[in-house]
mmCIF file of C-alpha atoms (C1' of nucleotides) in Angstrom:
data_model
loop_
_atom_site.group_PDB
_atom_site.id
_atom_site.type_symbol
_atom_site.label_atom_id
_atom_site.label_comp_id
_atom_site.label_asym_id
_atom_site.label_seq_id
_atom_site.Cartn_x
_atom_site.Cartn_y
_atom_site.Cartn_z
ATOM 1 C CA UNK A 1 117.489 90.656 100.389
ATOM 2 C CA UNK A 2 115.818 93.209 97.826
ATOM 3 C CA UNK A 3 113.846 95.870 99.732
ATOM 4 C CA UNK A 4 111.062 96.056 96.642
ATOM 5 C CA UNK A 5 107.314 97.385 96.862
ATOM 6 C CA UNK A 6 105.334 95.888 94.310
ATOM 7 C CA UNK A 7 102.105 98.221 93.629
ATOM 8 C CA UNK A 8 98.781 96.358 93.685
ATOM 9 C CA UNK A 9 99.026 95.718 90.633
ATOM 10 C CA UNK A 10 101.478 94.304 90.037
ATOM 11 C CA UNK A 11 100.555 91.954 92.883
ATOM 12 C CA UNK A 12 97.704 90.988 91.079
ATOM 13 C CA UNK A 13 100.688 89.546 88.274
ATOM 14 C CA UNK A 14 102.014 88.419 90.938
ATOM 15 C CA UNK A 15 99.719 86.404 91.957
ATOM 16 C CA UNK A 16 99.064 84.522 88.428
ATOM 17 C CA UNK A 17 102.756 84.279 88.049
ATOM 18 C CA UNK A 18 103.151 82.104 91.495
ATOM 19 C CA UNK A 19 100.265 80.137 91.099
ATOM 20 C CA UNK A 20 101.279 79.274 88.021
ATOM 21 C CA UNK A 21 104.913 78.915 87.847
ATOM 22 C CA UNK A 22 105.645 80.749 84.511
ATOM 23 C CA UNK A 23 103.567 82.019 82.593
ATOM 24 C CA UNK A 24 103.246 84.332 78.513
ATOM 25 C CA UNK A 25 101.724 87.778 78.758
ATOM 26 C CA UNK A 26 98.596 86.229 77.573
ATOM 27 C CA UNK A 27 98.102 84.007 80.177
ATOM 28 C CA UNK A 28 98.525 86.167 82.638
ATOM 29 C CA UNK A 29 96.047 88.677 81.096
ATOM 30 C CA UNK A 30 93.204 86.152 81.064
ATOM 31 C CA UNK A 31 93.056 85.445 84.322
ATOM 32 C CA UNK A 32 92.805 88.879 84.849
ATOM 33 C CA UNK A 33 90.624 89.632 82.764
ATOM 34 C CA UNK A 34 87.667 87.450 84.550
ATOM 35 C CA UNK A 35 88.033 89.687 87.101
ATOM 36 C CA UNK A 36 88.871 93.295 85.647
ATOM 37 C CA UNK A 37 88.001 95.384 82.729
ATOM 38 C CA UNK A 38 91.332 95.791 81.122
ATOM 39 C CA UNK A 39 93.761 95.925 77.714
ATOM 40 C CA UNK A 40 95.914 92.875 76.475
ATOM 41 C CA UNK A 41 98.394 95.701 75.844
ATOM 42 C CA UNK A 42 98.399 97.753 79.865
ATOM 43 C CA UNK A 43 99.557 93.832 81.279
ATOM 44 C CA UNK A 44 102.016 93.676 78.277
ATOM 45 C CA UNK A 45 103.027 97.346 79.706
ATOM 46 C CA UNK A 46 103.369 95.937 83.545
ATOM 47 C CA UNK A 47 104.682 93.702 82.858
ATOM 48 C CA UNK A 48 107.204 95.077 80.874
ATOM 49 C CA UNK A 49 107.772 97.176 84.191
ATOM 50 C CA UNK A 50 108.247 94.819 86.316
ATOM 51 C CA UNK A 51 110.604 92.802 83.799
ATOM 52 C CA UNK A 52 112.577 96.451 84.203
ATOM 53 C CA UNK A 53 112.147 96.365 88.326
ATOM 54 C CA UNK A 54 113.485 93.599 88.514
ATOM 55 C CA UNK A 55 109.979 91.699 90.034
ATOM 56 C CA UNK A 56 109.950 89.028 86.994
ATOM 57 C CA UNK A 57 112.347 87.298 84.517
ATOM 58 C CA UNK A 58 111.659 86.413 81.587
ATOM 59 C CA UNK A 59 112.979 83.972 78.740
ATOM 60 C CA UNK A 60 112.885 85.477 75.099
ATOM 61 C CA UNK A 61 114.169 82.808 73.462
ATOM 62 C CA UNK A 62 111.366 82.369 71.520
ATOM 63 C CA UNK A 63 108.880 85.191 69.673
ATOM 64 C CA UNK A 64 106.102 84.635 72.865
ATOM 65 C CA UNK A 65 107.847 85.821 76.302
ATOM 66 C CA UNK A 66 107.655 83.461 79.196
ATOM 67 C CA UNK A 67 107.619 85.218 82.631
ATOM 68 C CA UNK A 68 108.697 84.144 86.294
ATOM 69 C CA UNK A 69 108.529 86.220 89.457
ATOM 70 C CA UNK A 70 111.917 87.035 90.888
ATOM 71 C CA UNK A 71 110.610 87.910 94.270
ATOM 72 C CA UNK A 72 108.877 84.719 96.455
ATOM 73 C CA UNK A 73 105.678 84.955 97.642
ATOM 74 C CA UNK A 74 106.417 84.384 101.124
ATOM 75 C CA UNK A 75 108.718 86.720 101.503
ATOM 76 C CA UNK A 76 106.311 88.828 99.486
ATOM 77 C CA UNK A 77 104.228 88.536 102.000
ATOM 78 C CA UNK A 78 105.731 88.404 105.217
ATOM 79 C CA UNK A 79 107.356 92.064 104.358
ATOM 80 C CA UNK A 80 104.077 93.810 103.613
ATOM 81 C CA UNK A 81 101.997 91.413 106.304
ATOM 82 C CA UNK A 82 104.714 93.037 108.867
ATOM 83 C CA UNK A 83 104.169 96.636 107.404
ATOM 84 C CA UNK A 84 100.776 96.302 107.829
ATOM 85 C CA UNK A 85 100.858 94.752 111.509
ATOM 86 C CA UNK A 86 102.885 97.811 112.784
ATOM 87 C CA UNK A 87 101.856 100.569 110.858
ATOM 88 C CA UNK A 88 97.792 99.612 111.917
ATOM 89 C CA UNK A 89 97.602 97.260 114.784
ATOM 90 C CA UNK A 90 99.990 98.485 116.870
ATOM 91 C CA UNK A 91 102.805 95.544 116.683
ATOM 92 C CA UNK A 92 99.922 93.192 117.678
ATOM 93 C CA UNK A 93 99.903 90.096 114.967
ATOM 94 C CA UNK A 94 96.508 89.144 117.104
ATOM 95 C CA UNK A 95 94.364 91.984 116.319
ATOM 96 C CA UNK A 96 95.496 91.709 112.468
ATOM 97 C CA UNK A 97 94.578 87.664 113.119
ATOM 98 C CA UNK A 98 90.948 88.877 114.645
ATOM 99 C CA UNK A 99 90.205 91.526 112.340
ATOM 100 C CA UNK A 100 90.896 89.290 110.175
ATOM 101 C CA UNK A 101 88.294 86.242 110.951
ATOM 102 C CA UNK A 102 86.066 88.884 111.773
ATOM 103 C CA UNK A 103 85.564 90.051 108.329
ATOM 104 C CA UNK A 104 85.872 86.997 106.498
ATOM 105 C CA UNK A 105 84.941 83.939 107.967
ATOM 106 C CA UNK A 106 86.576 81.051 107.337
ATOM 107 C CA UNK A 107 84.976 77.398 106.554
ATOM 108 C CA UNK A 108 85.013 74.510 108.885
ATOM 109 C CA UNK A 109 88.649 73.054 107.391
ATOM 110 C CA UNK A 110 90.320 76.397 107.817
ATOM 111 C CA UNK A 111 89.318 76.716 111.081
ATOM 112 C CA UNK A 112 90.698 73.162 112.000
ATOM 113 C CA UNK A 113 93.818 74.309 110.022
ATOM 114 C CA UNK A 114 93.811 77.294 111.974
ATOM 115 C CA UNK A 115 93.111 75.216 115.217
ATOM 116 C CA UNK A 116 96.061 73.045 114.364
ATOM 117 C CA UNK A 117 98.441 75.596 113.965
ATOM 118 C CA UNK A 118 97.857 76.872 117.541
ATOM 119 C CA UNK A 119 98.014 74.249 119.011
ATOM 120 C CA UNK A 120 101.424 73.786 118.017
ATOM 121 C CA UNK A 121 102.354 77.007 118.920
ATOM 122 C CA UNK A 122 100.956 76.617 121.996
ATOM 123 C CA UNK A 123 103.150 73.852 123.058
ATOM 124 C CA UNK A 124 105.946 75.183 121.750
ATOM 125 C CA UNK A 125 105.684 77.771 124.374
ATOM 126 C CA UNK B 1 78.619 101.838 104.569
ATOM 127 C CA UNK B 2 81.274 104.452 103.237
ATOM 128 C CA UNK B 3 83.617 103.015 100.952
ATOM 129 C CA UNK B 4 87.204 104.372 102.233
ATOM 130 C CA UNK B 5 90.786 104.063 100.055
ATOM 131 C CA UNK B 6 93.383 106.454 102.133
ATOM 132 C CA UNK B 7 96.404 106.821 100.688
ATOM 133 C CA UNK B 8 99.649 106.043 102.956
ATOM 134 C CA UNK B 9 100.329 109.601 103.916
ATOM 135 C CA UNK B 10 96.748 109.778 104.422
ATOM 136 C CA UNK B 11 97.004 106.644 106.537
ATOM 137 C CA UNK B 12 99.792 108.207 108.729
ATOM 138 C CA UNK B 13 98.016 111.230 109.145
ATOM 139 C CA UNK B 14 94.826 109.275 110.657
ATOM 140 C CA UNK B 15 96.645 107.356 112.957
ATOM 141 C CA UNK B 16 97.742 110.006 114.702
ATOM 142 C CA UNK B 17 93.940 111.522 114.532
ATOM 143 C CA UNK B 18 93.497 108.066 116.179
ATOM 144 C CA UNK B 19 95.964 108.287 118.941
ATOM 145 C CA UNK B 20 94.970 111.249 119.814
ATOM 146 C CA UNK B 21 91.700 112.029 119.542
ATOM 147 C CA UNK B 22 91.837 115.752 117.906
ATOM 148 C CA UNK B 23 95.028 117.486 116.927
ATOM 149 C CA UNK B 24 96.810 120.620 114.977
ATOM 150 C CA UNK B 25 98.276 120.379 111.516
ATOM 151 C CA UNK B 26 101.445 121.624 113.495
ATOM 152 C CA UNK B 27 100.691 118.603 116.186
ATOM 153 C CA UNK B 28 99.976 116.574 113.260
ATOM 154 C CA UNK B 29 103.619 117.495 111.856
ATOM 155 C CA UNK B 30 105.212 117.623 114.871
ATOM 156 C CA UNK B 31 104.811 113.486 115.207
ATOM 157 C CA UNK B 32 104.975 112.098 111.123
ATOM 158 C CA UNK B 33 108.546 113.941 112.029
ATOM 159 C CA UNK B 34 109.648 111.961 113.711
ATOM 160 C CA UNK B 35 110.023 109.712 111.168
ATOM 161 C CA UNK B 36 109.492 111.215 108.485
ATOM 162 C CA UNK B 37 111.265 114.196 106.017
ATOM 163 C CA UNK B 38 108.878 116.556 104.835
ATOM 164 C CA UNK B 39 107.711 120.208 105.177
ATOM 165 C CA UNK B 40 104.870 121.856 107.823
ATOM 166 C CA UNK B 41 102.838 122.864 103.606
ATOM 167 C CA UNK B 42 102.924 119.684 103.224
ATOM 168 C CA UNK B 43 100.904 118.207 105.564
ATOM 169 C CA UNK B 44 98.861 120.748 105.863
ATOM 170 C CA UNK B 45 97.908 120.427 102.020
ATOM 171 C CA UNK B 46 97.165 116.656 102.921
ATOM 172 C CA UNK B 47 95.114 117.654 105.910
ATOM 173 C CA UNK B 48 93.247 119.706 103.945
ATOM 174 C CA UNK B 49 92.228 117.356 100.575
ATOM 175 C CA UNK B 50 91.538 114.736 103.389
ATOM 176 C CA UNK B 51 89.086 117.283 104.841
ATOM 177 C CA UNK B 52 87.576 117.117 100.810
ATOM 178 C CA UNK B 53 87.301 113.974 101.069
ATOM 179 C CA UNK B 54 85.553 113.318 104.011
ATOM 180 C CA UNK B 55 88.093 111.392 105.963
ATOM 181 C CA UNK B 56 88.958 114.184 108.842
ATOM 182 C CA UNK B 57 86.623 116.686 109.757
ATOM 183 C CA UNK B 58 87.216 120.377 111.805
ATOM 184 C CA UNK B 59 86.838 122.880 114.111
ATOM 185 C CA UNK B 60 87.709 126.492 112.030
ATOM 186 C CA UNK B 61 86.205 128.696 114.810
ATOM 187 C CA UNK B 62 89.772 129.840 115.875
ATOM 188 C CA UNK B 63 92.176 130.550 113.567
ATOM 189 C CA UNK B 64 94.663 127.408 114.087
ATOM 190 C CA UNK B 65 91.458 124.982 112.862
ATOM 191 C CA UNK B 66 91.234 121.249 114.991
ATOM 192 C CA UNK B 67 90.677 118.219 113.532
ATOM 193 C CA UNK B 68 89.514 114.818 113.778
ATOM 194 C CA UNK B 69 89.512 111.385 111.655
ATOM 195 C CA UNK B 70 86.037 110.798 110.423
ATOM 196 C CA UNK B 71 86.313 107.620 110.056
ATOM 197 C CA UNK B 72 86.725 104.806 112.435
ATOM 198 C CA UNK B 73 90.172 103.102 113.240
ATOM 199 C CA UNK B 74 88.634 99.280 112.895
ATOM 200 C CA UNK B 75 86.652 100.602 109.915
ATOM 201 C CA UNK B 76 89.612 101.681 107.931
ATOM 202 C CA UNK B 77 91.774 98.267 109.671
ATOM 203 C CA UNK B 78 88.741 95.992 108.288
ATOM 204 C CA UNK B 79 89.314 97.676 104.308
ATOM 205 C CA UNK B 80 93.426 97.355 103.731
ATOM 206 C CA UNK B 81 92.687 94.074 105.226
ATOM 207 C CA UNK B 82 90.176 92.905 103.140
ATOM 208 C CA UNK B 83 92.602 94.865 99.997
ATOM 209 C CA UNK B 84 95.770 92.746 101.530
ATOM 210 C CA UNK B 85 93.211 89.579 100.987
ATOM 211 C CA UNK B 86 92.458 90.334 98.187
ATOM 212 C CA UNK B 87 95.837 91.451 96.818
ATOM 213 C CA UNK B 88 98.398 89.489 98.293
ATOM 214 C CA UNK B 89 96.934 85.951 99.544
ATOM 215 C CA UNK B 90 94.303 85.310 96.306
ATOM 216 C CA UNK B 91 91.240 85.934 98.678
ATOM 217 C CA UNK B 92 91.874 84.301 101.130
ATOM 218 C CA UNK B 93 91.756 85.682 104.696
ATOM 219 C CA UNK B 94 92.626 82.184 106.599
ATOM 220 C CA UNK B 95 95.953 82.561 104.457
ATOM 221 C CA UNK B 96 96.252 85.593 105.874
ATOM 222 C CA UNK B 97 96.209 84.471 109.939
ATOM 223 C CA UNK B 98 98.400 81.374 108.784
ATOM 224 C CA UNK B 99 101.287 83.973 107.524
ATOM 225 C CA UNK B 100 100.372 86.475 110.161
ATOM 226 C CA UNK B 101 100.678 83.754 113.125
ATOM 227 C CA UNK B 102 103.730 82.513 111.526
ATOM 228 C CA UNK B 103 106.057 85.235 111.149
ATOM 229 C CA UNK B 104 104.528 86.894 114.386
ATOM 230 C CA UNK B 105 104.061 84.380 117.210
ATOM 231 C CA UNK B 106 100.984 85.586 120.179
ATOM 232 C CA UNK B 107 101.650 84.294 123.301
ATOM 233 C CA UNK B 108 98.830 82.097 125.717
ATOM 234 C CA UNK B 109 96.090 84.411 126.515
ATOM 235 C CA UNK B 110 95.762 85.726 122.878
ATOM 236 C CA UNK B 111 96.232 82.028 121.562
ATOM 237 C CA UNK B 112 92.617 81.006 123.816
ATOM 238 C CA UNK B 113 91.445 84.909 122.714
ATOM 239 C CA UNK B 114 91.608 83.196 119.253
ATOM 240 C CA UNK B 115 90.590 80.100 119.749
ATOM 241 C CA UNK B 116 87.785 81.520 121.649
ATOM 242 C CA UNK B 117 86.800 83.196 117.821
ATOM 243 C CA UNK B 118 87.571 80.762 115.989
ATOM 244 C CA UNK B 119 84.911 78.259 118.539
ATOM 245 C CA UNK B 120 81.928 80.917 118.141
ATOM 246 C CA UNK B 121 82.493 81.028 114.582
ATOM 247 C CA UNK B 122 82.114 76.832 114.432
ATOM 248 C CA UNK B 123 79.428 77.311 116.326
ATOM 249 C CA UNK B 124 77.871 80.047 114.062
ATOM 250 C CA UNK B 125 78.149 77.227 110.544
ATOM 251 C "C1'" DA C 1 102.119 84.743 48.260
ATOM 252 C "C1'" DT C 2 98.535 87.185 50.883
ATOM 253 C "C1'" DT C 3 95.927 88.420 54.688
ATOM 254 C "C1'" DT C 4 95.455 87.320 59.143
ATOM 255 C "C1'" DT C 5 96.393 86.703 63.894
ATOM 256 C "C1'" DT C 6 99.695 87.536 67.258
ATOM 257 C "C1'" DG C 7 102.886 89.257 69.876
ATOM 258 C "C1'" DT C 8 106.858 93.201 71.648
ATOM 259 C "C1'" DA C 9 107.798 97.663 71.536
ATOM 260 C "C1'" DC C 10 107.306 101.863 73.432
ATOM 261 C "C1'" DG C 11 105.255 106.847 73.378
ATOM 262 C "C1'" DA C 12 101.211 109.530 74.360
ATOM 263 C "C1'" DT C 13 97.617 110.508 78.186
ATOM 264 C "C1'" DC C 14 95.365 110.749 82.382
ATOM 265 C "C1'" DT C 15 94.618 110.357 86.617
ATOM 266 C "C1'" DA C 16 96.216 110.679 91.719
ATOM 267 C "C1'" DA C 17 99.764 111.092 94.975
ATOM 268 C "C1'" DT C 18 103.077 113.730 97.225
ATOM 269 C "C1'" DT C 19 105.071 118.001 97.587
ATOM 270 C "C1'" DC C 20 106.450 122.925 98.334
ATOM 271 C "C1'" DG C 21 106.709 127.611 97.469
ATOM 272 C "C1'" DT C 22 104.032 131.825 97.577
ATOM 273 C "C1'" DA C 23 100.593 135.091 99.467
ATOM 274 C "C1'" DA C 24 97.706 136.793 103.288
ATOM 275 C "C1'" DG C 25 95.653 137.307 107.417
ATOM 276 C "C1'" DC C 26 96.385 137.785 112.461
ATOM 277 C "C1'" DA C 27 98.537 137.405 116.870
ATOM 278 C "C1'" DA C 28 102.210 137.988 119.217
ATOM 279 C "C1'" DT C 29 106.389 140.355 120.646
ATOM 280 C "C1'" DT C 30 109.375 144.719 120.771
ATOM 281 C "C1'" DA D 1 103.679 150.893 114.940
ATOM 282 C "C1'" DA D 2 106.694 147.476 112.998
ATOM 283 C "C1'" DT D 3 108.911 143.310 112.871
ATOM 284 C "C1'" DT D 4 107.949 138.929 113.477
ATOM 285 C "C1'" DG D 5 106.026 134.247 113.015
ATOM 286 C "C1'" DC D 6 102.330 130.894 112.811
ATOM 287 C "C1'" DT D 7 98.524 130.194 110.316
ATOM 288 C "C1'" DT D 8 95.581 129.045 105.919
ATOM 289 C "C1'" DA D 9 95.409 128.622 100.903
ATOM 290 C "C1'" DC D 10 95.857 127.736 97.163
ATOM 291 C "C1'" DG D 11 98.571 127.143 92.706
ATOM 292 C "C1'" DA D 12 102.288 124.436 90.068
ATOM 293 C "C1'" DA D 13 105.725 121.476 89.689
ATOM 294 C "C1'" DT D 14 107.040 116.335 90.062
ATOM 295 C "C1'" DT D 15 106.398 111.907 90.566
ATOM 296 C "C1'" DA D 16 104.552 107.069 89.849
ATOM 297 C "C1'" DG D 17 100.820 104.133 88.714
ATOM 298 C "C1'" DA D 18 97.710 102.815 84.535
ATOM 299 C "C1'" DT D 19 95.670 102.293 80.266
ATOM 300 C "C1'" DC D 20 95.882 102.106 75.650
ATOM 301 C "C1'" DG D 21 97.066 103.498 70.341
ATOM 302 C "C1'" DT D 22 99.697 102.373 67.179
ATOM 303 C "C1'" DA D 23 103.641 100.472 64.344
ATOM 304 C "C1'" DC D 24 106.223 97.107 63.354
ATOM 305 C "C1'" DA D 25 108.092 91.817 62.863
ATOM 306 C "C1'" DA D 26 106.913 87.193 62.688
ATOM 307 C "C1'" DA D 27 104.228 83.527 62.296
ATOM 308 C "C1'" DA D 28 100.233 81.055 61.207
ATOM 309 C "C1'" DA D 29 95.864 81.132 57.820
ATOM 310 C "C1'" DT D 30 94.105 81.437 53.301
#
DNA sequence: ATTTTTGTACGATCTAATTCGTAAGCAATT
DNA sequence: AATTGCTTACGAATTAGATCGTACAAAAAT
């Protein structure tokens, strides 16, 4: 399995690609622009670099290239979360969970979803 | 509230300081050396920069300075988890929680602790 | 047909982070 | 007293990441 560590900016772009499936530079840039001040060519350059790194693939049959993520969301999340659990929470996923829930409160539906997952884990013991 | 953003190397040093309470550059360096190849002056320089940034404090009464973390572990965890939620989970703490619980399973006591926390959150709505 | 828009490519710059070499001071050892 | 070793300070080189300007080509609009 590939061992790549995307930078913060690259993760923002990957998120758009994961969500949309595929997108042009402009489409990605427009999403990023909602939260961020930066030029079009900056996004373009980043995506070109990501292409060189193998983080994304692209279809350049037409003039306007169409990009797709080349790393899975789940895989990337798992890798980075695992690292954080180990590095910052002494290996305890629970400590991370409690920290996350404490500072960023879920709504009722989300609480239900987590509780449901916990019940499944309990049964599986 | 201070807006902290330690780099990865700085985090490694902070972890040692959090664990030991206080330590000299050499003590920190020796811990880092277990997992990492780097020179003593590199660690020294990093800790000097961290001092300038206010990430650590130091007692320089004696020739060998004694360092302590000047940011709390909890606070730093919160910053970094928040960043991860934004960068990797589209702003959803719940998504992070589910990921963490899915790939790193808690035992029964931990499940109970999380469920207790969730019940409190539910009541607080 | 000409102008404007839209796109890629790519070099240049800027900033931050990392790394280390070297100098100088102090302390312990010989 | 001289040597050796440990310490801080600091400058310099290196690397990586992010940003943007400009050039040039293709397509669309006029």
